[in-house]
């Protein structure tokens, strides 16, 4: 039992000690520095006022934030037990690698002559871009498919946001994104090894992909915060700013289903869901009864009820559509 507890707390510590993780302490420090610089230089606050605003106890010690921390602790246990049920990246890579050898359109090691340095740059860039697109795509599905939204709304029920709100997710959503990660990694790794062989490697900084380090060092954690950092519109067409992601969490109807992107805004631009950041302040959360409750039981159990209801409603709609098509066909037969 003691060993299990030790592993549990080490896994929590790993989140802030590992540069591969979103809330690595170095990224948190850079987020604080960027936020204070913005508040002082752009919003013209004194350093003392800026610090007070950033560490506002009404944000960090709200019922919503406490719910975030509870979910972090509970999900760590649930995900540790459930991670084995997700198909591993190695399994997916092996399957895809075998399938690639069965096709004859492209030969194995077709680009083996490419230099190791160039392969590392290509692999790092492609991996980051494809991973970002897959996050956008799955996130979009989470909003568009009622069954998935039932679980994703746990994240959107946050009424105050801190960098730790990123972990405010239902375990079902967590497993879906774990599966996404396995598929993306398996696909990219298998394709690159098939084409380039053993030269495949990441460009890393402190053991983390350089893309990940740059993205998080430039304030990714401020996307879940009350500090509204905005970019010029020309940049917000390419990269998602913290202000744009805060619009994604806004309770205003005009902001619904906007800015699904994580790093790149170009996906939203392509799919027509891009919205630029605004100076006006936004309220976060949900306008439904679901968003007014922050109890752990409600956040974990209610999504299952709503997901089941969405499936039942879908079946009713299909039956109704089936009956309508049947009557239309019979009517056409009688009049012909």
C-alpha positions as YAML, in Angstrom:
chain: A
units: angstrom
residues:
- id: 1
  name: UNK
  ca: [0.00, 0.00, 0.00]
- id: 2
  name: UNK
  ca: [2.83, 2.36, 0.90]
- id: 3
  name: UNK
  ca: [4.50, 1.63, -2.43]
- id: 4
  name: UNK
  ca: [1.28, 2.45, -4.30]
- id: 5
  name: UNK
  ca: [0.98, 5.77, -2.47]
- id: 6
  name: UNK
  ca: [4.61, 6.53, -3.23]
- id: 7
  name: UNK
  ca: [4.06, 5.83, -6.95]
- id: 8
  name: UNK
  ca: [0.91, 7.95, -6.89]
- id: 9
  name: UNK
  ca: [2.63, 11.02, -5.46]
- id: 10
  name: UNK
  ca: [5.65, 10.53, -7.73]
- id: 11
  name: UNK
  ca: [3.32, 10.56, -10.74]
- id: 12
  name: UNK
  ca: [1.82, 13.86, -9.53]
- id: 13
  name: UNK
  ca: [5.29, 15.29, -8.98]
- id: 14
  name: UNK
  ca: [6.26, 14.19, -12.49]
- id: 15
  name: UNK
  ca: [3.68, 16.59, -13.94]
- id: 16
  name: UNK
  ca: [5.64, 19.62, -12.70]
- id: 17
  name: UNK
  ca: [9.14, 18.10, -12.93]
- id: 18
  name: UNK
  ca: [8.99, 16.72, -16.49]
- id: 19
  name: UNK
  ca: [9.57, 19.14, -19.43]
- id: 20
  name: UNK
  ca: [7.33, 16.90, -21.56]
- id: 21
  name: UNK
  ca: [4.35, 17.82, -19.39]
- id: 22
  name: UNK
  ca: [2.10, 20.88, -19.83]
- id: 23
  name: UNK
  ca: [2.45, 22.10, -16.24]
- id: 24
  name: UNK
  ca: [6.21, 21.62, -15.93]
- id: 25
  name: UNK
  ca: [7.34, 24.25, -13.41]
- id: 26
  name: UNK
  ca: [9.49, 25.96, -16.04]
- id: 27
  name: UNK
  ca: [6.45, 26.50, -18.27]
- id: 28
  name: UNK
  ca: [4.43, 27.73, -15.29]
- id: 29
  name: UNK
  ca: [7.12, 30.26, -14.44]
- id: 30
  name: UNK
  ca: [7.27, 31.49, -18.04]
- id: 31
  name: UNK
  ca: [3.46, 31.83, -18.02]
- id: 32
  name: UNK
  ca: [3.60, 33.95, -14.86]
- id: 33
  name: UNK
  ca: [6.35, 36.13, -16.36]
- id: 34
  name: UNK
  ca: [4.43, 36.63, -19.62]
- id: 35
  name: UNK
  ca: [1.20, 37.40, -17.75]
- id: 36
  name: UNK
  ca: [2.85, 40.00, -15.51]
- id: 37
  name: UNK
  ca: [4.60, 41.56, -18.50]
- id: 38
  name: UNK
  ca: [1.26, 41.82, -20.33]
- id: 39
  name: UNK
  ca: [-0.56, 43.27, -17.33]
- id: 40
  name: UNK
  ca: [2.16, 45.86, -16.73]
- id: 41
  name: UNK
  ca: [3.09, 46.78, -20.31]
- id: 42
  name: UNK
  ca: [-0.28, 46.49, -22.08]
- id: 43
  name: UNK
  ca: [-2.90, 46.94, -19.36]
- id: 44
  name: UNK
  ca: [-0.71, 49.55, -17.61]
- id: 45
  name: UNK
  ca: [-1.00, 48.06, -14.12]
- id: 46
  name: UNK
  ca: [1.65, 48.48, -11.47]
- id: 47
  name: UNK
  ca: [3.67, 45.36, -10.70]
- id: 48
  name: UNK
  ca: [1.99, 45.04, -7.30]
- id: 49
  name: UNK
  ca: [-1.50, 45.30, -8.83]
- id: 50
  name: UNK
  ca: [-0.54, 42.89, -11.63]
- id: 51
  name: UNK
  ca: [0.64, 40.27, -9.13]
- id: 52
  name: UNK
  ca: [-2.54, 40.72, -7.10]
- id: 53
  name: UNK
  ca: [-4.68, 40.34, -10.22]
- id: 54
  name: UNK
  ca: [-2.89, 37.24, -11.46]
- id: 55
  name: UNK
  ca: [-3.00, 35.47, -8.09]
- id: 56
  name: UNK
  ca: [-6.56, 36.61, -7.35]
- id: 57
  name: UNK
  ca: [-7.82, 34.34, -4.56]
- id: 58
  name: UNK
  ca: [-11.34, 34.56, -5.99]
- id: 59
  name: UNK
  ca: [-9.97, 32.65, -8.98]
- id: 60
  name: UNK
  ca: [-7.49, 30.25, -7.41]
- id: 61
  name: UNK
  ca: [-9.65, 29.39, -4.38]
- id: 62
  name: UNK
  ca: [-13.07, 29.33, -6.03]
- id: 63
  name: UNK
  ca: [-15.38, 26.31, -5.86]
- id: 64
  name: UNK
  ca: [-14.66, 25.71, -9.54]
- id: 65
  name: UNK
  ca: [-10.88, 25.66, -9.00]
- id: 66
  name: UNK
  ca: [-11.19, 23.34, -6.01]
- id: 67
  name: UNK
  ca: [-13.20, 21.00, -8.23]
- id: 68
  name: UNK
  ca: [-10.30, 21.10, -10.72]
- id: 69
  name: UNK
  ca: [-7.85, 19.97, -8.06]
- id: 70
  name: UNK
  ca: [-10.16, 17.19, -6.85]
- id: 71
  name: UNK
  ca: [-10.55, 15.89, -10.40]
- id: 72
  name: UNK
  ca: [-6.77, 15.91, -10.86]
- id: 73
  name: UNK
  ca: [-6.29, 13.72, -7.78]
- id: 74
  name: UNK
  ca: [-9.11, 11.31, -8.65]
- id: 75
  name: UNK
  ca: [-8.30, 11.02, -12.35]
- id: 76
  name: UNK
  ca: [-4.72, 10.13, -11.52]
- id: 77
  name: UNK
  ca: [-6.02, 6.98, -9.83]
- id: 78
  name: UNK
  ca: [-8.61, 6.17, -12.51]
- id: 79
  name: UNK
  ca: [-6.29, 6.73, -15.46]
- id: 80
  name: UNK
  ca: [-3.50, 4.69, -13.86]
- id: 81
  name: UNK
  ca: [-5.90, 1.77, -13.66]
- id: 82
  name: UNK
  ca: [-7.46, 2.31, -17.10]
- id: 83
  name: UNK
  ca: [-4.41, 3.17, -19.18]
- id: 84
  name: UNK
  ca: [-3.73, -0.53, -19.81]
- id: 85
  name: UNK
  ca: [-7.06, -0.80, -21.66]
- id: 86
  name: UNK
  ca: [-5.89, 1.66, -24.34]
- id: 87
  name: UNK
  ca: [-4.17, 0.19, -27.38]
- id: 88
  name: UNK
  ca: [-0.49, 1.04, -27.07]
- id: 89
  name: UNK
  ca: [1.45, 3.16, -29.54]
- id: 90
  name: UNK
  ca: [3.84, 0.21, -30.08]
- id: 91
  name: UNK
  ca: [0.97, -2.09, -31.11]
- id: 92
  name: UNK
  ca: [-0.43, 0.46, -33.56]
- id: 93
  name: UNK
  ca: [3.04, 1.17, -34.98]
- id: 94
  name: UNK
  ca: [3.68, -2.54, -35.55]
- id: 95
  name: UNK
  ca: [0.34, -3.09, -37.29]
- id: 96
  name: UNK
  ca: [0.74, -0.05, -39.54]
- id: 97
  name: UNK
  ca: [4.38, -0.91, -40.29]
- id: 98
  name: UNK
  ca: [3.32, -4.38, -41.48]
- id: 99
  name: UNK
  ca: [0.50, -2.90, -43.60]
- id: 100
  name: UNK
  ca: [2.94, -0.47, -45.24]
- id: 101
  name: UNK
  ca: [5.12, -3.41, -46.28]
- id: 102
  name: UNK
  ca: [2.13, -5.04, -47.95]
- id: 103
  name: UNK
  ca: [1.52, -2.15, -50.34]
- id: 104
  name: UNK
  ca: [3.60, -1.68, -53.49]
- id: 105
  name: UNK
  ca: [3.04, 2.02, -54.25]
- id: 106
  name: UNK
  ca: [6.01, 3.21, -52.14]
- id: 107
  name: UNK
  ca: [9.06, 1.08, -51.48]
- id: 108
  name: UNK
  ca: [10.54, 0.70, -47.96]
- id: 109
  name: UNK
  ca: [13.39, 3.10, -47.14]
- id: 110
  name: UNK
  ca: [12.49, 5.20, -50.18]
- id: 111
  name: UNK
  ca: [14.17, 8.26, -48.61]
- id: 112
  name: UNK
  ca: [16.92, 6.52, -46.67]
- id: 113
  name: UNK
  ca: [19.57, 8.71, -48.32]
- id: 114
  name: UNK
  ca: [18.22, 11.80, -46.55]
- id: 115
  name: UNK
  ca: [20.61, 13.14, -43.90]
- id: 116
  name: UNK
  ca: [19.90, 12.29, -40.25]
- id: 117
  name: UNK
  ca: [19.63, 15.98, -39.36]
- id: 118
  name: UNK
  ca: [17.01, 16.64, -42.04]
- id: 119
  name: UNK
  ca: [15.05, 13.52, -41.03]
- id: 120
  name: UNK
  ca: [14.98, 14.71, -37.41]
- id: 121
  name: UNK
  ca: [13.73, 18.17, -38.46]
- id: 122
  name: UNK
  ca: [11.04, 16.70, -40.74]
- id: 123
  name: UNK
  ca: [9.94, 14.15, -38.14]
- id: 124
  name: UNK
  ca: [9.74, 16.76, -35.35]
- id: 125
  name: UNK
  ca: [7.81, 19.25, -37.49]
- id: 126
  name: UNK
  ca: [5.41, 16.68, -38.97]
- id: 127
  name: UNK
  ca: [4.79, 15.07, -35.60]
- id: 128
  name: UNK
  ca: [3.91, 18.41, -33.97]
- id: 129
  name: UNK
  ca: [1.66, 19.53, -36.83]
- id: 130
  name: UNK
  ca: [-0.17, 16.22, -37.19]
- id: 131
  name: UNK
  ca: [-0.57, 15.92, -33.43]
- id: 132
  name: UNK
  ca: [-2.03, 19.43, -33.29]
- id: 133
  name: UNK
  ca: [-4.48, 18.71, -36.12]
- id: 134
  name: UNK
  ca: [-5.64, 15.50, -34.44]
- id: 135
  name: UNK
  ca: [-6.27, 17.42, -31.20]
- id: 136
  name: UNK
  ca: [-8.31, 19.96, -33.15]
- id: 137
  name: UNK
  ca: [-10.29, 17.24, -34.93]
- id: 138
  name: UNK
  ca: [-11.11, 15.23, -31.79]
- id: 139
  name: UNK
  ca: [-11.93, 18.42, -29.87]
- id: 140
  name: UNK
  ca: [-14.32, 19.44, -32.64]
- id: 141
  name: UNK
  ca: [-16.01, 16.04, -32.47]
- id: 142
  name: UNK
  ca: [-16.35, 16.46, -28.71]
- id: 143
  name: UNK
  ca: [-18.54, 19.50, -29.35]
- id: 144
  name: UNK
  ca: [-20.45, 18.23, -32.39]
- id: 145
  name: UNK
  ca: [-21.35, 14.69, -31.24]
- id: 146
  name: UNK
  ca: [-23.92, 14.76, -28.36]
- id: 147
  name: UNK
  ca: [-22.59, 11.52, -26.84]
- id: 148
  name: UNK
  ca: [-19.05, 12.96, -26.65]
- id: 149
  name: UNK
  ca: [-20.24, 16.39, -25.53]
- id: 150
  name: UNK
  ca: [-21.86, 14.76, -22.50]
- id: 151
  name: UNK
  ca: [-18.34, 14.04, -21.22]
- id: 152
  name: UNK
  ca: [-16.50, 17.07, -22.63]
- id: 153
  name: UNK
  ca: [-18.85, 19.49, -20.89]
- id: 154
  name: UNK
  ca: [-17.10, 18.63, -17.61]
- id: 155
  name: UNK
  ca: [-14.17, 20.68, -18.89]
- id: 156
  name: UNK
  ca: [-16.43, 23.53, -20.00]
- id: 157
  name: UNK
  ca: [-18.25, 23.62, -16.67]
- id: 158
  name: UNK
  ca: [-15.25, 25.46, -15.15]
- id: 159
  name: UNK
  ca: [-16.42, 28.94, -14.14]
- id: 160
  name: UNK
  ca: [-12.95, 30.15, -13.19]
- id: 161
  name: UNK
  ca: [-9.82, 29.00, -14.97]
- id: 162
  name: UNK
  ca: [-6.24, 28.39, -13.93]
- id: 163
  name: UNK
  ca: [-3.48, 26.47, -15.75]
- id: 164
  name: UNK
  ca: [-4.67, 23.37, -13.88]
- id: 165
  name: UNK
  ca: [-8.11, 23.55, -15.51]
- id: 166
  name: UNK
  ca: [-6.52, 21.68, -18.43]
- id: 167
  name: UNK
  ca: [-6.87, 18.57, -16.23]
- id: 168
  name: UNK
  ca: [-10.58, 19.15, -15.59]
- id: 169
  name: UNK
  ca: [-11.68, 16.30, -17.83]
- id: 170
  name: UNK
  ca: [-13.97, 13.32, -17.44]
- id: 171
  name: UNK
  ca: [-12.07, 9.98, -17.46]
- id: 172
  name: UNK
  ca: [-13.95, 8.92, -20.62]
- id: 173
  name: UNK
  ca: [-12.56, 11.97, -22.44]
- id: 174
  name: UNK
  ca: [-9.15, 11.22, -20.98]
- id: 175
  name: UNK
  ca: [-9.22, 7.70, -22.44]
- id: 176
  name: UNK
  ca: [-10.34, 9.04, -25.84]
- id: 177
  name: UNK
  ca: [-7.40, 11.42, -25.95]
- id: 178
  name: UNK
  ca: [-5.02, 8.68, -24.80]
- id: 179
  name: UNK
  ca: [-6.23, 6.60, -27.74]
- id: 180
  name: UNK
  ca: [-5.76, 9.62, -30.02]
- id: 181
  name: UNK
  ca: [-2.18, 9.99, -28.81]
- id: 182
  name: UNK
  ca: [-1.45, 6.30, -29.43]
- id: 183
  name: UNK
  ca: [-2.89, 6.46, -32.95]
- id: 184
  name: UNK
  ca: [-1.00, 9.65, -33.87]
- id: 185
  name: UNK
  ca: [2.30, 8.42, -32.49]
- id: 186
  name: UNK
  ca: [1.85, 4.97, -34.00]
- id: 187
  name: UNK
  ca: [0.99, 6.37, -37.42]
- id: 188
  name: UNK
  ca: [3.75, 8.97, -37.62]
- id: 189
  name: UNK
  ca: [6.47, 6.70, -36.23]
- id: 190
  name: UNK
  ca: [5.58, 3.76, -38.49]
- id: 191
  name: UNK
  ca: [5.45, 5.92, -41.65]
- id: 192
  name: UNK
  ca: [8.76, 7.66, -40.93]
- id: 193
  name: UNK
  ca: [10.60, 4.44, -40.03]
- id: 194
  name: UNK
  ca: [9.21, 2.84, -43.20]
- id: 195
  name: UNK
  ca: [10.48, 5.73, -45.33]
- id: 196
  name: UNK
  ca: [13.69, 6.78, -43.53]
- id: 197
  name: UNK
  ca: [14.73, 3.76, -41.45]
- id: 198
  name: UNK
  ca: [16.74, 4.06, -38.26]
- id: 199
  name: UNK
  ca: [17.51, 7.77, -38.79]
- id: 200
  name: UNK
  ca: [14.16, 8.77, -37.31]
- id: 201
  name: UNK
  ca: [14.61, 10.92, -34.20]
- id: 202
  name: UNK
  ca: [13.13, 13.99, -32.51]
- id: 203
  name: UNK
  ca: [14.85, 17.33, -32.11]
- id: 204
  name: UNK
  ca: [14.66, 17.71, -28.35]
- id: 205
  name: UNK
  ca: [15.39, 20.18, -25.57]
- id: 206
  name: UNK
  ca: [15.77, 18.69, -22.08]
- id: 207
  name: UNK
  ca: [14.32, 15.44, -23.41]
- id: 208
  name: UNK
  ca: [11.15, 17.06, -24.81]
- id: 209
  name: UNK
  ca: [10.28, 17.82, -28.42]
- id: 210
  name: UNK
  ca: [11.48, 21.29, -29.36]
- id: 211
  name: UNK
  ca: [7.98, 22.09, -30.65]
- id: 212
  name: UNK
  ca: [6.45, 21.23, -27.29]
- id: 213
  name: UNK
  ca: [9.06, 23.26, -25.40]
- id: 214
  name: UNK
  ca: [8.52, 26.36, -27.57]
- id: 215
  name: UNK
  ca: [4.72, 26.10, -27.44]
- id: 216
  name: UNK
  ca: [4.54, 25.75, -23.65]
- id: 217
  name: UNK
  ca: [7.32, 28.25, -22.96]
- id: 218
  name: UNK
  ca: [5.38, 30.93, -24.87]
- id: 219
  name: UNK
  ca: [2.46, 30.81, -22.44]
- id: 220
  name: UNK
  ca: [0.26, 27.87, -23.39]
- id: 221
  name: UNK
  ca: [-0.84, 27.69, -19.75]
- id: 222
  name: UNK
  ca: [-2.40, 31.14, -20.00]
- id: 223
  name: UNK
  ca: [-5.09, 29.75, -22.29]
- id: 224
  name: UNK
  ca: [-6.79, 28.57, -19.13]
- id: 225
  name: UNK
  ca: [-6.56, 31.75, -17.09]
- id: 226
  name: UNK
  ca: [-8.24, 35.11, -16.57]
- id: 227
  name: UNK
  ca: [-5.38, 37.03, -18.21]
- id: 228
  name: UNK
  ca: [-6.63, 37.95, -21.68]
- id: 229
  name: UNK
  ca: [-3.54, 38.01, -23.86]
- id: 230
  name: UNK
  ca: [-4.36, 38.87, -27.46]
- id: 231
  name: UNK
  ca: [-2.31, 38.65, -30.65]
- id: 232
  name: UNK
  ca: [-2.66, 40.85, -33.75]
- id: 233
  name: UNK
  ca: [-5.32, 39.40, -36.07]
- id: 234
  name: UNK
  ca: [-2.77, 38.42, -38.69]
- id: 235
  name: UNK
  ca: [-1.07, 36.18, -36.09]
- id: 236
  name: UNK
  ca: [-4.39, 34.88, -34.68]
- id: 237
  name: UNK
  ca: [-5.10, 33.49, -38.15]
- id: 238
  name: UNK
  ca: [-2.10, 31.19, -37.66]
- id: 239
  name: UNK
  ca: [-1.66, 30.66, -33.91]
- id: 240
  name: UNK
  ca: [-4.32, 30.43, -31.18]
- id: 241
  name: UNK
  ca: [-3.85, 33.14, -28.55]
- id: 242
  name: UNK
  ca: [-4.88, 32.75, -24.88]
- id: 243
  name: UNK
  ca: [-7.67, 35.26, -25.56]
- id: 244
  name: UNK
  ca: [-8.99, 33.10, -28.39]
- id: 245
  name: UNK
  ca: [-9.16, 29.99, -26.23]
- id: 246
  name: UNK
  ca: [-10.92, 31.98, -23.52]
- id: 247
  name: UNK
  ca: [-13.55, 32.83, -26.14]
- id: 248
  name: UNK
  ca: [-13.92, 29.08, -26.64]
- id: 249
  name: UNK
  ca: [-14.91, 28.83, -22.96]
- id: 250
  name: UNK
  ca: [-17.23, 31.86, -23.09]
- id: 251
  name: UNK
  ca: [-20.90, 31.52, -22.15]
- id: 252
  name: UNK
  ca: [-21.94, 33.90, -24.95]
- id: 253
  name: UNK
  ca: [-23.87, 32.11, -27.69]
- id: 254
  name: UNK
  ca: [-21.90, 33.81, -30.48]
- id: 255
  name: UNK
  ca: [-18.76, 32.13, -29.14]
- id: 256
  name: UNK
  ca: [-20.17, 28.59, -29.12]
- id: 257
  name: UNK
  ca: [-18.16, 26.08, -31.18]
- id: 258
  name: UNK
  ca: [-15.37, 28.54, -31.91]
- id: 259
  name: UNK
  ca: [-11.58, 28.12, -31.70]
- id: 260
  name: UNK
  ca: [-11.13, 24.37, -31.30]
- id: 261
  name: UNK
  ca: [-7.43, 24.64, -32.10]
- id: 262
  name: UNK
  ca: [-4.63, 24.11, -29.60]
- id: 263
  name: UNK
  ca: [-1.49, 25.62, -31.13]
- id: 264
  name: UNK
  ca: [-2.47, 26.42, -34.71]
- id: 265
  name: UNK
  ca: [-5.46, 28.56, -35.69]
- id: 266
  name: UNK
  ca: [-5.25, 27.54, -39.34]
- id: 267
  name: UNK
  ca: [-7.46, 24.49, -38.68]
- id: 268
  name: UNK
  ca: [-10.26, 26.71, -37.38]
- id: 269
  name: UNK
  ca: [-9.73, 29.05, -40.33]
- id: 270
  name: UNK
  ca: [-10.07, 26.12, -42.74]
- id: 271
  name: UNK
  ca: [-13.20, 24.72, -41.06]
- id: 272
  name: UNK
  ca: [-14.91, 28.07, -40.47]
- id: 273
  name: UNK
  ca: [-14.75, 28.09, -36.67]
- id: 274
  name: UNK
  ca: [-12.15, 30.82, -36.13]
- id: 275
  name: UNK
  ca: [-12.98, 33.77, -33.87]
- id: 276
  name: UNK
  ca: [-10.56, 36.56, -32.97]
- id: 277
  name: UNK
  ca: [-9.88, 37.58, -29.39]
- id: 278
  name: UNK
  ca: [-11.80, 40.50, -27.88]
- id: 279
  name: UNK
  ca: [-11.02, 43.16, -25.30]
- id: 280
  name: UNK
  ca: [-14.31, 42.58, -23.50]
- id: 281
  name: UNK
  ca: [-14.27, 40.25, -20.51]
- id: 282
  name: UNK
  ca: [-16.07, 36.92, -20.73]
- id: 283
  name: UNK
  ca: [-17.92, 34.71, -18.29]
- id: 284
  name: UNK
  ca: [-16.82, 31.10, -18.33]
- id: 285
  name: UNK
  ca: [-18.83, 27.94, -17.74]
- id: 286
  name: UNK
  ca: [-22.13, 26.57, -19.00]
- id: 287
  name: UNK
  ca: [-25.56, 28.19, -19.02]
- id: 288
  name: UNK
  ca: [-27.16, 24.87, -18.10]
- id: 289
  name: UNK
  ca: [-27.77, 23.41, -14.65]
- id: 290
  name: UNK
  ca: [-24.79, 21.15, -15.25]
- id: 291
  name: UNK
  ca: [-22.42, 24.10, -15.10]
- id: 292
  name: UNK
  ca: [-23.74, 25.29, -11.76]
- id: 293
  name: UNK
  ca: [-22.55, 22.27, -9.83]
- id: 294
  name: UNK
  ca: [-18.99, 21.42, -8.91]
- id: 295
  name: UNK
  ca: [-19.45, 18.32, -6.77]
- id: 296
  name: UNK
  ca: [-17.27, 15.39, -7.77]
- id: 297
  name: UNK
  ca: [-20.25, 13.02, -7.85]
- id: 298
  name: UNK
  ca: [-22.14, 15.29, -10.24]
- id: 299
  name: UNK
  ca: [-19.14, 15.83, -12.54]
- id: 300
  name: UNK
  ca: [-18.40, 12.10, -12.81]
- id: 301
  name: UNK
  ca: [-21.89, 10.55, -12.87]
- id: 302
  name: UNK
  ca: [-24.10, 13.07, -14.70]
- id: 303
  name: UNK
  ca: [-22.20, 12.77, -18.03]
- id: 304
  name: UNK
  ca: [-23.03, 9.04, -18.20]
- id: 305
  name: UNK
  ca: [-26.74, 9.83, -17.79]
- id: 306
  name: UNK
  ca: [-26.58, 12.51, -20.47]
- id: 307
  name: UNK
  ca: [-24.63, 10.25, -22.82]
- id: 308
  name: UNK
  ca: [-27.24, 7.48, -22.48]
- id: 309
  name: UNK
  ca: [-30.03, 10.01, -23.06]
- id: 310
  name: UNK
  ca: [-28.29, 11.24, -26.22]
- id: 311
  name: UNK
  ca: [-28.15, 7.68, -27.57]
- id: 312
  name: UNK
  ca: [-31.82, 7.08, -26.78]
- id: 313
  name: UNK
  ca: [-32.77, 10.37, -28.44]
- id: 314
  name: UNK
  ca: [-30.72, 9.43, -31.50]
- id: 315
  name: UNK
  ca: [-32.56, 6.12, -31.78]
- id: 316
  name: UNK
  ca: [-35.93, 7.88, -31.53]
- id: 317
  name: UNK
  ca: [-34.95, 10.33, -34.26]
- id: 318
  name: UNK
  ca: [-33.80, 7.51, -36.52]
- id: 319
  name: UNK
  ca: [-37.07, 5.62, -35.97]
- id: 320
  name: UNK
  ca: [-39.05, 8.78, -36.69]
- id: 321
  name: UNK
  ca: [-37.06, 9.43, -39.84]
- id: 322
  name: UNK
  ca: [-37.52, 5.80, -40.87]
- id: 323
  name: UNK
  ca: [-41.29, 6.03, -40.44]
- id: 324
  name: UNK
  ca: [-41.37, 9.31, -42.37]
- id: 325
  name: UNK
  ca: [-39.45, 7.77, -45.28]
- id: 326
  name: UNK
  ca: [-41.77, 4.75, -45.22]
- id: 327
  name: UNK
  ca: [-44.92, 6.92, -45.41]
- id: 328
  name: UNK
  ca: [-43.42, 9.06, -48.15]
- id: 329
  name: UNK
  ca: [-42.58, 5.94, -50.18]
- id: 330
  name: UNK
  ca: [-46.09, 4.49, -49.70]
- id: 331
  name: UNK
  ca: [-47.63, 7.81, -50.72]
- id: 332
  name: UNK
  ca: [-45.51, 7.92, -53.87]
- id: 333
  name: UNK
  ca: [-46.51, 4.33, -54.73]
- id: 334
  name: UNK
  ca: [-50.22, 5.16, -54.36]
- id: 335
  name: UNK
  ca: [-50.03, 8.27, -56.53]
- id: 336
  name: UNK
  ca: [-47.92, 6.69, -59.28]
...
